[in-house]
PDB file of C-alpha atoms in Angstrom:
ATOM      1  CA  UNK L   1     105.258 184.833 105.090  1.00  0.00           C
ATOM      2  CA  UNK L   2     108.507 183.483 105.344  1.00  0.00           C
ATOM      3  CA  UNK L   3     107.481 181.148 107.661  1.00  0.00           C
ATOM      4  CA  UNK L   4     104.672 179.519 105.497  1.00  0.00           C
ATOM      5  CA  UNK L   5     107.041 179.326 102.895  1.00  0.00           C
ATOM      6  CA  UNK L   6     109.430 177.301 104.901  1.00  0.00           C
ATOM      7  CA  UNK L   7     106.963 175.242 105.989  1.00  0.00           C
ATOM      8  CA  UNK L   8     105.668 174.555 102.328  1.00  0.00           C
ATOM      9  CA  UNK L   9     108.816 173.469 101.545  1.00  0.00           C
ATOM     10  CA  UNK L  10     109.344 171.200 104.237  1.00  0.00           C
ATOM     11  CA  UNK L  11     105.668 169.664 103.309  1.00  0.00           C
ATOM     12  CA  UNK L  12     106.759 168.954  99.576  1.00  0.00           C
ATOM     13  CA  UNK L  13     109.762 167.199 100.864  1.00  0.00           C
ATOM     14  CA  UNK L  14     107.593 165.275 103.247  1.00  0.00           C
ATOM     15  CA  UNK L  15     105.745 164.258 100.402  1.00  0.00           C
ATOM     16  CA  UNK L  16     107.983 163.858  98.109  1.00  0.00           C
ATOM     17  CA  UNK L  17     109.937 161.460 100.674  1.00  0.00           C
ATOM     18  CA  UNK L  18     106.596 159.628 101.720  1.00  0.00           C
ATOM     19  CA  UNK L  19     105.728 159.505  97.633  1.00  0.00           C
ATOM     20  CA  UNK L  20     109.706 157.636  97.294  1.00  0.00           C
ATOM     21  CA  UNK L  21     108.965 155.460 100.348  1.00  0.00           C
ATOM     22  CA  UNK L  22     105.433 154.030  98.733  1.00  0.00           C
ATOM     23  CA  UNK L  23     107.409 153.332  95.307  1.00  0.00           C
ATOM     24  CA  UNK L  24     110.616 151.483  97.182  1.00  0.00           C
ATOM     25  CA  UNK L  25     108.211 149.551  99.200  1.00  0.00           C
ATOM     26  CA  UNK L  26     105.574 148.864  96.803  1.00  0.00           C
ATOM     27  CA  UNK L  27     109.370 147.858  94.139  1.00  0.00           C
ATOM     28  CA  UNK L  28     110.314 144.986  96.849  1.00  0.00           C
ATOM     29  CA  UNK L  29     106.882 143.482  97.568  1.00  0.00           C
ATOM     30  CA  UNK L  30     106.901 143.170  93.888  1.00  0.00           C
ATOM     31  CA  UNK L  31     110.481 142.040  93.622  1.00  0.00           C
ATOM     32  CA  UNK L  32     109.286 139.038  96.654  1.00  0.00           C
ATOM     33  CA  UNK L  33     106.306 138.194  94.885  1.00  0.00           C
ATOM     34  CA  UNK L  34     108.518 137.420  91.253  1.00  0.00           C
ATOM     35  CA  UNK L  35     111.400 135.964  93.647  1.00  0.00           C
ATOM     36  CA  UNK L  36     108.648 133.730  94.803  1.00  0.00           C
ATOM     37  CA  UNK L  37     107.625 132.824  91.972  1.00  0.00           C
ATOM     38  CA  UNK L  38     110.347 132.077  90.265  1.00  0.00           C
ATOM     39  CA  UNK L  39     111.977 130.200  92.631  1.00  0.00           C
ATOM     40  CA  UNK L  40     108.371 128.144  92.544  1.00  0.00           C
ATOM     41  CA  UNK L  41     108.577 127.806  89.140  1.00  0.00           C
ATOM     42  CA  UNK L  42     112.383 126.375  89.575  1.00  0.00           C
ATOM     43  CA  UNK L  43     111.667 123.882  92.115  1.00  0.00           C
ATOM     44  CA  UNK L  44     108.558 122.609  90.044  1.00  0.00           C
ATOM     45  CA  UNK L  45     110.257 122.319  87.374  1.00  0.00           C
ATOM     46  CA  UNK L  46     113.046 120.451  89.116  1.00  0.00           C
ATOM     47  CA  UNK L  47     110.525 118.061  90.216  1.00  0.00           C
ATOM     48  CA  UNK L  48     109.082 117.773  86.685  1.00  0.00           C
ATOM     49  CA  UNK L  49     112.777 116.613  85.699  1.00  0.00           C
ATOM     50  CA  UNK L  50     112.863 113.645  88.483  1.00  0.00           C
ATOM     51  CA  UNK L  51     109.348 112.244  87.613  1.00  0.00           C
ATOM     52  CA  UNK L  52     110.067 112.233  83.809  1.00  0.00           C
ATOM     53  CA  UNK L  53     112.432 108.736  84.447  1.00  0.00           C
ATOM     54  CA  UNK L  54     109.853 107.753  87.222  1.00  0.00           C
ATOM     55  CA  UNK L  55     107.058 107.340  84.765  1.00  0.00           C
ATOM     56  CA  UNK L  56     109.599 105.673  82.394  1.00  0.00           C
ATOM     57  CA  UNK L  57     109.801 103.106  85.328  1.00  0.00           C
ATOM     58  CA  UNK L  58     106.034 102.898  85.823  1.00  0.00           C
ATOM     59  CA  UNK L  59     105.584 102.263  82.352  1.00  0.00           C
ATOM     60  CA  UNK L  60     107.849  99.121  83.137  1.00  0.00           C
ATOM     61  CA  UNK L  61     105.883  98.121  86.082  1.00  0.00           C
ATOM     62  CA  UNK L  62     102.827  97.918  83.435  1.00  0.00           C
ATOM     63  CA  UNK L  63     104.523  95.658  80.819  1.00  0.00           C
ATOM     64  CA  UNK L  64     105.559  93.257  83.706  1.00  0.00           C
ATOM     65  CA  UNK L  65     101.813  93.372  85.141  1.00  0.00           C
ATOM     66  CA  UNK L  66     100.615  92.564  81.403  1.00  0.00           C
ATOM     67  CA  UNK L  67     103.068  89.722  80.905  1.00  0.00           C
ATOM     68  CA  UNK L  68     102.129  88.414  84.281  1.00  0.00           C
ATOM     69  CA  UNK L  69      98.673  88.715  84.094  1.00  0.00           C
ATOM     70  CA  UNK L  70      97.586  85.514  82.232  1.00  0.00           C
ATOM     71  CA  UNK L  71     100.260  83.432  84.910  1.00  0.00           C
ATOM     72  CA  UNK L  72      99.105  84.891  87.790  1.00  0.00           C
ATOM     73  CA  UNK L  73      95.392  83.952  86.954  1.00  0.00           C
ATOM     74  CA  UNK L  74      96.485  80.255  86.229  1.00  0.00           C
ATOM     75  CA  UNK L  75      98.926  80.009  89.055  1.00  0.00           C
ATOM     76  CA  UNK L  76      97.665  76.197  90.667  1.00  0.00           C
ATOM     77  CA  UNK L  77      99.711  76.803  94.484  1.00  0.00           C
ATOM     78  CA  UNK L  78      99.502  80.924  94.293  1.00  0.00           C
ATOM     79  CA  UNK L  79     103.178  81.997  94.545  1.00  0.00           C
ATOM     80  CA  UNK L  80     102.748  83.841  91.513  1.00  0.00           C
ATOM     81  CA  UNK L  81      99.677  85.008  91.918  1.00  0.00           C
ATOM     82  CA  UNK L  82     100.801  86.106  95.428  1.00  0.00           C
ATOM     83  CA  UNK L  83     104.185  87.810  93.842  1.00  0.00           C
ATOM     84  CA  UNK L  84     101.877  89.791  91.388  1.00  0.00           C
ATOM     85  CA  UNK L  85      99.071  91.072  93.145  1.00  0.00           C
ATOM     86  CA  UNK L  86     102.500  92.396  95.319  1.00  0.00           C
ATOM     87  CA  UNK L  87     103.897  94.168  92.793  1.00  0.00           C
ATOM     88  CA  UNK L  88     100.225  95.476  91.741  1.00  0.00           C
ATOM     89  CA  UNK L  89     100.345  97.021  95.275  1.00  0.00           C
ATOM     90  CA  UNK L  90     103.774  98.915  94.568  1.00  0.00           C
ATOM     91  CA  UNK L  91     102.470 100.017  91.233  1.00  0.00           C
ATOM     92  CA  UNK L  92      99.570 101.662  92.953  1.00  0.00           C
ATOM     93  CA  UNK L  93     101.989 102.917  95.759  1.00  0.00           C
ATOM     94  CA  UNK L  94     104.032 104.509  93.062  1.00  0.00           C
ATOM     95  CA  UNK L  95     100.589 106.186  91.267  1.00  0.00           C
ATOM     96  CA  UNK L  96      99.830 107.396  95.021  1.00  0.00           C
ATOM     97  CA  UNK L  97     102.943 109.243  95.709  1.00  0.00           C
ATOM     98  CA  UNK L  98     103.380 110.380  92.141  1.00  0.00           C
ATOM     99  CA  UNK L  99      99.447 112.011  92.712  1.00  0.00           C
ATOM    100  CA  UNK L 100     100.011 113.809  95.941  1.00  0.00           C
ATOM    101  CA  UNK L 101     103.128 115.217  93.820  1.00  0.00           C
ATOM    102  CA  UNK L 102     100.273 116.643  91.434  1.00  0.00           C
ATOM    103  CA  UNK L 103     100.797 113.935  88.572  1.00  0.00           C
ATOM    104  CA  UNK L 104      98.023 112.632  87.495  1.00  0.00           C
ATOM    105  CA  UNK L 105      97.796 110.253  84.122  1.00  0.00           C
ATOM    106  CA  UNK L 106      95.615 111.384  81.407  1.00  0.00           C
ATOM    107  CA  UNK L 107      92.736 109.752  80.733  1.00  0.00           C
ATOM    108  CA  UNK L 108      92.347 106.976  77.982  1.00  0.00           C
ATOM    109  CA  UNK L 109      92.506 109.072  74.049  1.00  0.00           C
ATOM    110  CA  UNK L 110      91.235 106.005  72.239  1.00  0.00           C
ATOM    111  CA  UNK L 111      88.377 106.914  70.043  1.00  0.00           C
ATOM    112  CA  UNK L 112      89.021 110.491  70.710  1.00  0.00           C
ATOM    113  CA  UNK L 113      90.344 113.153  68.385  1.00  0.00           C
ATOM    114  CA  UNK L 114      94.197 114.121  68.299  1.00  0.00           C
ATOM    115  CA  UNK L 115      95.009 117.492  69.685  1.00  0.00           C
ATOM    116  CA  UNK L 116      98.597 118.015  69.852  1.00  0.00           C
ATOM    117  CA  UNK L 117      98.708 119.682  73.335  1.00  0.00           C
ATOM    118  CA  UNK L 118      98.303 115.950  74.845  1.00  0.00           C
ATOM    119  CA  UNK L 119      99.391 113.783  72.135  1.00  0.00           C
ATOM    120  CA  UNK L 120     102.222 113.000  70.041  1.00  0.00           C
ATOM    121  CA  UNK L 121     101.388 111.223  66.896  1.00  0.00           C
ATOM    122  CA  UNK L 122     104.048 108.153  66.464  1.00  0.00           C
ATOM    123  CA  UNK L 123     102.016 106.143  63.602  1.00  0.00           C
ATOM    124  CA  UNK L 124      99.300 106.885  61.501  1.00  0.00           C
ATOM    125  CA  UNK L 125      97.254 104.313  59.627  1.00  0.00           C
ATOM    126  CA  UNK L 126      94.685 105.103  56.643  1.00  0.00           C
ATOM    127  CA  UNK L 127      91.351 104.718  56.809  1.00  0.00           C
ATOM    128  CA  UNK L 128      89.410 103.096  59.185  1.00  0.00           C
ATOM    129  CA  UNK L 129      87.387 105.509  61.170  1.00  0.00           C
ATOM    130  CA  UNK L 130      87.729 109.575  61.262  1.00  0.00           C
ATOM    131  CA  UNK L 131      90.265 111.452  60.288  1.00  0.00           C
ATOM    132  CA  UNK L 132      92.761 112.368  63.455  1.00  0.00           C
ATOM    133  CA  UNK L 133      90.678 109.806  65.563  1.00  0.00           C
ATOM    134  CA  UNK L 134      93.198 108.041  68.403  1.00  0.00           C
ATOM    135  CA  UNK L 135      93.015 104.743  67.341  1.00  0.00           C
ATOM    136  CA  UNK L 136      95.561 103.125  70.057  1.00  0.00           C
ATOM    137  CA  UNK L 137      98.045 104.646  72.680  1.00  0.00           C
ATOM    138  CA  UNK L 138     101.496 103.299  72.749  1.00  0.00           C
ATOM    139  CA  UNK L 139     102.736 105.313  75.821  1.00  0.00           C
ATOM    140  CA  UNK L 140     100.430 106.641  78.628  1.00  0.00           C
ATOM    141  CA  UNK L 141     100.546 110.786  78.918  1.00  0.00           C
ATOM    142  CA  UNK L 142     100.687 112.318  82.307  1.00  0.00           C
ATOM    143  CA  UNK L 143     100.267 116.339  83.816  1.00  0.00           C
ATOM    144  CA  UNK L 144     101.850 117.758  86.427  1.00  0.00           C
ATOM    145  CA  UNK L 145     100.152 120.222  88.280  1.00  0.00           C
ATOM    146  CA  UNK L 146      97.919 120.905  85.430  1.00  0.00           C
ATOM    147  CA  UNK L 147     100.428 120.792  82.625  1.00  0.00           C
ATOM    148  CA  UNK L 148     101.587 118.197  80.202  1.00  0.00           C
ATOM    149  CA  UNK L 149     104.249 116.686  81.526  1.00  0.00           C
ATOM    150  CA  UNK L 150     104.625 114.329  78.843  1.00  0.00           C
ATOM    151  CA  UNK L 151     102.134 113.514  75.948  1.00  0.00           C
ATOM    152  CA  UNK L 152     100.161 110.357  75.191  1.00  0.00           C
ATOM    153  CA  UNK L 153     101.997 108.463  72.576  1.00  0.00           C
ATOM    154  CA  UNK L 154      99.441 107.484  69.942  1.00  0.00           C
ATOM    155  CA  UNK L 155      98.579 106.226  66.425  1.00  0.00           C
ATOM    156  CA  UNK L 156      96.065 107.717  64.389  1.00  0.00           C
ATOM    157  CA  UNK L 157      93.750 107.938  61.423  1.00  0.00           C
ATOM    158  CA  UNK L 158      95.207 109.473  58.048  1.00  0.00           C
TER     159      UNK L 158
END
């Protein structure tokens, strides 16, 4: 009898030591998983931080193209025409990288309704269509990896 006691106690502790090792191991796989994470969330949003003034840049790159545009289609010996269509090709090179990144601009909001998870409303004008319709977009809106990034800059209807 004495010996099945001892024995009973050295199960419990067994268990109780198995029961300890689940709970430590089953603590630091959860501890790696949120370490992961965050550290994912940090370097994403460190990205996020360089590609804000990149977009300012890209938004340049448009202006240019629009100034240019008219030039470029009258240029008579195509040097202009030539220098354009070259920065056209870094413009798209830009959109490329900025996409394999996971930036992606949002589609055209003209005609659309405003929701203020994508847009920020600079101007509004009265009348002329429906209420909180997009009427024009002053500054292109972007996500990043599913996320606004930063918001279409728009006018709307009063």
């Amino acid at each position: 009898q004495v010996l099945t006691l001892e024995r009973d106690q050295w199960k419990s502790k067994a268990e109780d030591y198995w029961d300890r090792y689940l709970r430590a191991r089953s603590e630091m796989e959860n501890f790696r998983k949120r370490t992961e994470r965050d550290i994912h969330r940090r370097v994403n949003r460190g990205k996020a931080e360089l590609i804000l003034p990149l977009l300012d840049v890209l938004d340049n790159f448009d202006r240019a193209l629009a100034a240019g545009e008219k030039n470029a289609e009258e240029d008579r010996d195509g040097a202009f025409k030539a220098f354009y269509d070259g920065v056209v090709l870094i413009r798209r090179q830009i959109l490329d990288v900025l996409a394999r990144e996971g930036v992606e601009p949002m589609e055209d909001p003209v005609g659309k309704p405003f929701d203020p998870e994508y847009h920020e409303a600079v101007f509004a004008q009265e009348g002329g269509g429906e209420h909180g319709a997009i009427v024009e977009v002053f500054q292109r809106g972007y996500m990043y990896k599913g996320e606004v990034i930063r918001p279409s800059r728009v006018k709307v209807i009063r």
